[in-house]
Short mmCIF file of C-alpha atoms and ligand atoms in Angstrom, two decimals:
data_model
loop_
_atom_site.label_atom_id
_atom_site.label_comp_id
_atom_site.label_asym_id
_atom_site.label_seq_id
_atom_site.Cartn_x
_atom_site.Cartn_y
_atom_site.Cartn_z
CA UNK A 168 -19.29 15.27 -3.33
CA UNK A 169 -15.97 14.09 -2.10
CA UNK A 170 -14.23 11.85 -4.95
CA UNK A 171 -11.97 8.75 -4.10
CA UNK A 172 -8.49 8.56 -5.33
CA UNK A 173 -5.36 6.00 -4.88
CA UNK A 174 -1.76 6.70 -4.36
CA UNK A 175 0.68 3.92 -4.93
CA UNK A 176 4.16 4.99 -3.68
CA UNK A 177 6.88 2.89 -5.87
CA UNK A 178 9.83 4.66 -5.39
CA UNK A 179 11.62 2.28 -3.25
CA UNK A 180 14.52 0.33 -3.95
CA UNK A 181 13.39 -2.96 -2.15
CA UNK A 182 16.79 -3.69 -0.89
CA UNK A 183 15.75 -6.51 1.32
CA UNK A 184 14.78 -8.62 -1.76
CA UNK A 185 18.53 -8.76 -2.50
CA UNK A 186 17.80 -8.18 -6.28
CA UNK A 187 18.93 -5.11 -8.34
CA UNK A 188 15.68 -4.80 -9.86
CA UNK A 189 13.17 -2.66 -7.43
CA UNK A 190 10.84 -5.06 -6.21
CA UNK A 191 7.82 -3.48 -7.55
CA UNK A 192 9.21 -4.79 -10.83
CA UNK A 193 9.93 -8.34 -9.92
CA UNK A 194 7.78 -10.94 -11.81
CA UNK A 195 4.87 -12.22 -10.17
CA UNK A 196 2.15 -14.21 -11.97
CA UNK A 197 3.48 -13.27 -15.28
CA UNK A 198 3.31 -9.51 -14.63
CA UNK A 199 5.87 -6.97 -12.87
CA UNK A 200 4.48 -6.93 -9.17
CA UNK A 201 3.05 -3.18 -9.25
CA UNK A 202 0.67 -4.39 -12.08
CA UNK A 203 -1.61 -6.13 -9.50
CA UNK A 204 -2.11 -3.20 -7.25
CA UNK A 205 -2.59 -0.78 -10.45
CA UNK A 206 -5.20 -3.31 -11.71
CA UNK A 207 -7.20 -3.60 -8.73
CA UNK A 208 -7.30 -0.01 -7.98
CA UNK A 209 -8.17 1.33 -11.57
CA UNK A 210 -10.92 -1.42 -12.20
CA UNK A 211 -12.70 -0.28 -9.05
CA UNK A 212 -15.81 1.81 -10.32
CA UNK A 213 -15.52 4.20 -7.01
CA UNK A 214 -11.99 5.46 -7.51
CA UNK A 215 -11.59 8.50 -10.01
CA UNK A 216 -7.39 8.30 -10.34
CA UNK A 217 -4.73 6.18 -9.54
CA UNK A 218 -1.56 7.97 -8.68
CA UNK A 219 1.74 6.06 -8.91
CA UNK A 220 4.57 7.94 -7.54
CA UNK A 221 7.99 6.76 -9.10
CA UNK A 222 11.67 7.52 -8.35
CA UNK A 223 13.15 10.16 -10.84
CA UNK A 224 15.55 7.77 -11.68
CA UNK A 225 13.04 4.95 -12.60
CA UNK A 226 14.01 3.07 -15.62
CA UNK A 227 11.54 0.30 -15.51
CA UNK A 228 7.84 1.74 -15.61
CA UNK A 229 8.17 2.61 -19.34
CA UNK A 230 9.34 -0.79 -20.41
CA UNK A 231 5.78 -1.94 -19.95
CA UNK A 232 2.46 -1.15 -21.72
CA UNK A 233 0.06 0.43 -19.43
CA UNK A 234 -2.31 1.69 -21.94
CA UNK A 235 -5.58 -0.65 -20.49
CA UNK A 236 -5.39 1.87 -17.57
CA UNK A 237 -4.70 5.30 -19.42
CA UNK A 238 -8.25 6.59 -18.35
CA UNK A 239 -7.28 6.65 -14.47
CA UNK A 240 -3.59 6.28 -14.02
CA UNK A 241 -1.59 9.21 -13.77
CA UNK A 242 2.48 8.96 -13.07
CA UNK A 243 4.64 11.24 -11.16
CA UNK A 244 8.41 10.59 -11.12
CA UNK A 245 8.55 12.58 -7.93
CA UNK A 246 9.72 9.92 -5.29
CA UNK A 247 11.53 10.91 -2.29
CA UNK A 248 14.10 9.59 0.02
CA UNK A 249 11.48 7.79 2.20
CA UNK A 250 8.25 6.48 1.65
CA UNK A 251 6.46 9.19 3.30
CA UNK A 252 8.32 11.77 1.21
CA UNK A 253 7.50 10.10 -1.87
CA UNK A 254 3.62 10.12 -0.74
CA UNK A 255 3.76 13.70 0.12
CA UNK A 256 5.58 14.68 -3.08
CA UNK A 257 2.94 12.96 -5.02
CA UNK A 258 -0.11 14.65 -3.00
CA UNK A 259 1.52 18.06 -3.84
CA UNK A 260 1.76 17.04 -7.39
CA UNK A 261 -1.75 15.90 -7.78
CA UNK A 262 -2.95 19.21 -6.22
CA UNK A 263 -0.82 21.27 -8.54
CA UNK A 264 -2.33 19.74 -11.36
CA UNK A 265 -5.92 20.38 -9.83
CA UNK A 266 -6.85 16.93 -9.74
CA UNK A 267 -7.74 16.41 -6.20
CA UNK A 268 -9.33 18.73 -3.58
CA UNK A 269 -9.05 19.15 0.17
CA UNK A 270 -12.09 17.08 1.19
CA UNK A 271 -11.27 14.14 -1.29
CA UNK A 272 -10.40 10.68 0.05
CA UNK A 273 -7.05 9.27 -0.60
CA UNK A 274 -6.18 5.63 -0.39
CA UNK A 275 -2.41 4.88 -0.19
CA UNK A 276 -1.70 1.40 -1.31
CA UNK A 277 1.92 0.01 -1.44
CA UNK A 278 2.96 -1.30 -4.72
CA UNK A 279 4.33 -4.18 -2.56
CA UNK A 280 0.80 -5.66 -1.59
CA UNK A 281 -0.27 -7.06 -4.60
CA UNK A 282 -2.83 -9.31 -3.28
CA UNK A 283 -5.41 -6.87 -2.28
CA UNK A 284 -8.89 -8.05 -3.44
CA UNK A 285 -11.68 -6.09 -4.93
CA UNK A 286 -13.80 -7.06 -2.20
CA UNK A 287 -11.41 -5.84 0.57
CA UNK A 288 -10.88 -2.70 -1.23
CA UNK A 289 -14.74 -2.12 -1.13
CA UNK A 290 -15.13 -3.02 2.34
CA UNK A 291 -12.55 -0.17 3.54
CA UNK A 292 -14.25 2.27 1.27
CA UNK A 293 -17.65 1.48 2.52
CA UNK A 294 -16.65 1.32 6.27
CA UNK A 295 -14.78 4.71 6.04
CA UNK A 296 -16.44 6.91 3.65
CA UNK A 297 -18.48 8.89 6.51
CA UNK A 298 -15.65 8.49 9.12
CA UNK A 299 -14.53 11.54 10.81
CA UNK A 300 -10.96 10.76 10.55
CA UNK A 301 -10.30 7.73 7.90
CA UNK A 302 -8.28 4.65 8.69
CA UNK A 303 -6.63 1.40 7.58
CA UNK A 304 -7.00 -2.36 6.88
CA UNK A 305 -5.35 -4.34 9.66
CA UNK A 306 -5.72 -7.61 11.13
CA UNK A 307 -5.32 -8.62 14.87
CA UNK A 308 -2.18 -10.22 15.82
CA UNK A 309 -2.45 -13.91 15.96
CA UNK A 310 1.22 -15.14 16.91
CA UNK A 311 2.65 -14.96 20.57
CA UNK A 312 4.98 -11.74 20.68
CA UNK A 313 8.58 -12.27 22.35
CA UNK A 314 10.90 -9.38 22.87
CA UNK A 315 14.34 -10.71 22.11
CA UNK A 316 17.52 -9.51 23.80
CA UNK A 317 21.36 -10.15 23.66
CA UNK A 318 22.31 -13.44 21.79
CA UNK A 319 18.52 -13.88 20.81
CA UNK A 320 17.42 -14.85 24.43
CA UNK A 321 13.85 -13.83 25.03
CA UNK A 322 13.39 -11.04 27.49
CA UNK A 323 9.76 -11.08 27.82
CA UNK A 324 6.50 -12.12 26.33
CA UNK A 325 4.34 -9.27 25.17
CA UNK A 326 0.55 -9.16 25.59
CA UNK A 327 -0.83 -9.24 22.08
CA UNK A 328 -4.27 -8.17 23.28
CA UNK A 329 -5.67 -5.29 21.25
CA UNK A 330 -2.56 -5.43 18.91
CA UNK A 331 -3.00 -5.26 15.17
CA UNK A 332 -0.71 -5.69 12.07
CA UNK A 333 -1.34 -2.38 9.86
CA UNK A 334 -1.61 -3.26 5.98
CA UNK A 335 -2.69 -0.70 3.27
CA UNK A 336 -4.78 0.78 1.72
CA UNK A 337 -4.93 3.73 4.34
CA UNK A 338 -7.56 5.96 3.66
CA UNK A 339 -7.64 9.81 4.76
CA UNK A 340 -8.88 13.05 3.36
CA UNK A 341 -6.50 14.95 1.29
CA UNK A 342 -5.91 17.62 3.44
CA UNK A 343 -5.52 15.82 6.79
CA UNK A 344 -3.21 13.42 5.22
CA UNK A 345 -1.20 16.38 3.74
CA UNK A 346 -1.17 18.12 6.94
CA UNK A 347 -0.09 15.02 8.77
CA UNK A 348 2.91 13.92 6.21
CA UNK A 349 4.25 17.78 6.56
CA UNK A 350 5.43 17.24 9.94
CA UNK A 351 8.92 16.66 10.09
CA UNK A 352 8.71 13.78 12.47
CA UNK A 353 6.56 11.89 9.74
CA UNK A 354 9.51 11.67 7.21
CA UNK A 355 10.48 8.48 8.69
CA UNK A 356 7.09 6.86 9.51
CA UNK A 357 6.26 3.73 7.83
CA UNK A 358 2.82 4.30 7.40
CA UNK A 359 0.25 7.01 6.99
CA UNK A 360 -1.81 6.30 9.88
CA UNK A 361 1.18 6.95 12.28
CA UNK A 362 1.44 10.57 10.85
CA UNK A 363 -2.33 10.93 11.28
CA UNK A 364 -1.95 9.48 14.91
CA UNK A 365 0.65 12.12 15.92
CA UNK A 366 -1.82 14.85 15.08
CA UNK A 367 -3.81 13.14 18.06
CA UNK A 368 -6.41 11.54 15.75
CA UNK A 369 -7.56 8.02 16.17
CA UNK A 370 -7.75 6.08 12.67
CA UNK A 371 -10.37 3.35 12.55
CA UNK A 372 -9.00 -0.20 12.24
CA UNK A 373 -10.92 -2.06 9.60
CA UNK A 374 -10.67 -5.82 9.55
CA UNK A 375 -8.38 -6.76 6.79
CA UNK A 376 -7.35 -10.13 5.62
CA UNK A 377 -4.16 -12.07 5.89
CA UNK A 378 -3.97 -12.52 2.29
CA UNK A 379 -3.18 -9.12 1.66
CA UNK A 380 0.49 -9.84 2.43
CA UNK A 381 3.41 -7.37 2.08
CA UNK A 382 6.25 -8.42 -0.32
CA UNK A 383 9.77 -7.99 1.73
CA UNK A 384 11.59 -11.13 1.07
CA UNK A 385 11.87 -13.42 -1.84
CA UNK A 386 9.97 -16.11 -0.38
CA UNK A 387 6.95 -14.03 -0.03
CA UNK A 388 6.65 -13.83 -3.88
CA UNK A 389 5.88 -17.56 -3.79
CA UNK A 390 3.15 -17.11 -1.37
CA UNK A 391 1.87 -14.10 -3.40
CA UNK A 392 1.58 -16.08 -6.43
CA UNK A 393 -0.58 -18.81 -4.88
CA UNK A 394 -2.85 -16.21 -3.35
CA UNK A 395 -3.20 -14.57 -6.73
CA UNK A 396 -4.06 -17.69 -8.43
CA UNK A 397 -6.72 -18.68 -5.74
CA UNK A 398 -8.07 -15.35 -6.11
CA UNK A 399 -8.59 -15.53 -9.74
CA UNK A 400 -9.78 -19.08 -9.61
CA UNK A 401 -7.14 -21.07 -10.85
CA UNK A 402 -5.53 -24.17 -9.39
CA UNK A 403 -1.76 -24.13 -8.51
CA UNK A 404 0.30 -27.14 -10.26
CA UNK A 405 3.40 -27.52 -8.09
CA UNK A 406 6.28 -28.45 -9.97
CA UNK A 407 9.52 -29.96 -8.48
O1 C5P B 922 10.17 -0.56 1.64
P1 C5P B 922 8.81 -0.92 1.80
O2 C5P B 922 8.23 -2.17 1.70
O3 C5P B 922 8.44 -0.48 3.22
O4 C5P B 922 7.85 0.13 1.03
C1 C5P B 922 6.74 0.19 1.02
C2 C5P B 922 6.09 1.03 -0.23
O5 C5P B 922 6.83 2.54 -0.40
C3 C5P B 922 6.78 0.34 -1.56
O6 C5P B 922 5.68 0.33 -2.57
C4 C5P B 922 8.00 1.16 -1.87
O7 C5P B 922 8.13 1.28 -3.44
C5 C5P B 922 7.67 2.51 -1.50
N1 C5P B 922 8.64 3.56 -1.34
C6 C5P B 922 8.66 4.68 -1.83
N2 C5P B 922 9.51 5.75 -1.64
C7 C5P B 922 10.66 5.18 -0.89
C8 C5P B 922 10.79 4.18 -0.11
C9 C5P B 922 9.64 3.17 -0.40
O8 C5P B 922 7.60 5.08 -2.76
N3 C5P B 922 11.52 6.12 -0.70
#
């Protein structure tokens, strides 16, 4: 029977955060940001192992105690130049250690999405575990889309019908994901589904939730903290 694995690419520098500390280690709700994704994936009873892909130059990971996750967590210091190469290197490393098989499922989840809930993770797993292709969490676009031009003048309003915002986790079988990410064009793709689409396949869109935000800019951390507190049933006392 196929098993389920999670991969967390965490080898980025997070330069848009304007901080010398890579964003996956910025403090969020009293923990390094990556802790939250590691926790949600490791406590899922369906997931056999969680592979974390760090940069070979990472100097932060070992500053924290990860022993509570030791039964599931496997760390590889094999991150690459891009997100896609980090994931590809991690998949190969897991296979070299005979930890994963061709038909097993891989859920790729960015370290920069700390607010994934247990319920959403379970929903993705339930909706895709019998799927031919696999798929991803995503939410339909709610804003009106403008195409900008010179001097930020609107050139066109784009129809938003059928447009979705891709989130993670994105879930595919090991061999399919490996084949997709091995293609030279995949190196610069910003998500795994794009690489699978380039093989001519149509991943399934599983309705996600706007709370599964991606941390890109410093202000995103404030919102993430609120979401995490709400998920944990804690009230948020606003400080001046
Ligand atoms: O930079 P961005 O937010 O798009 O990165 C998404 C995820 O990919 C992050 O978790 C980041 O650490 C990871 N990443 C990586 N290797 C890279 C670049 C990004 O693992 N070379």
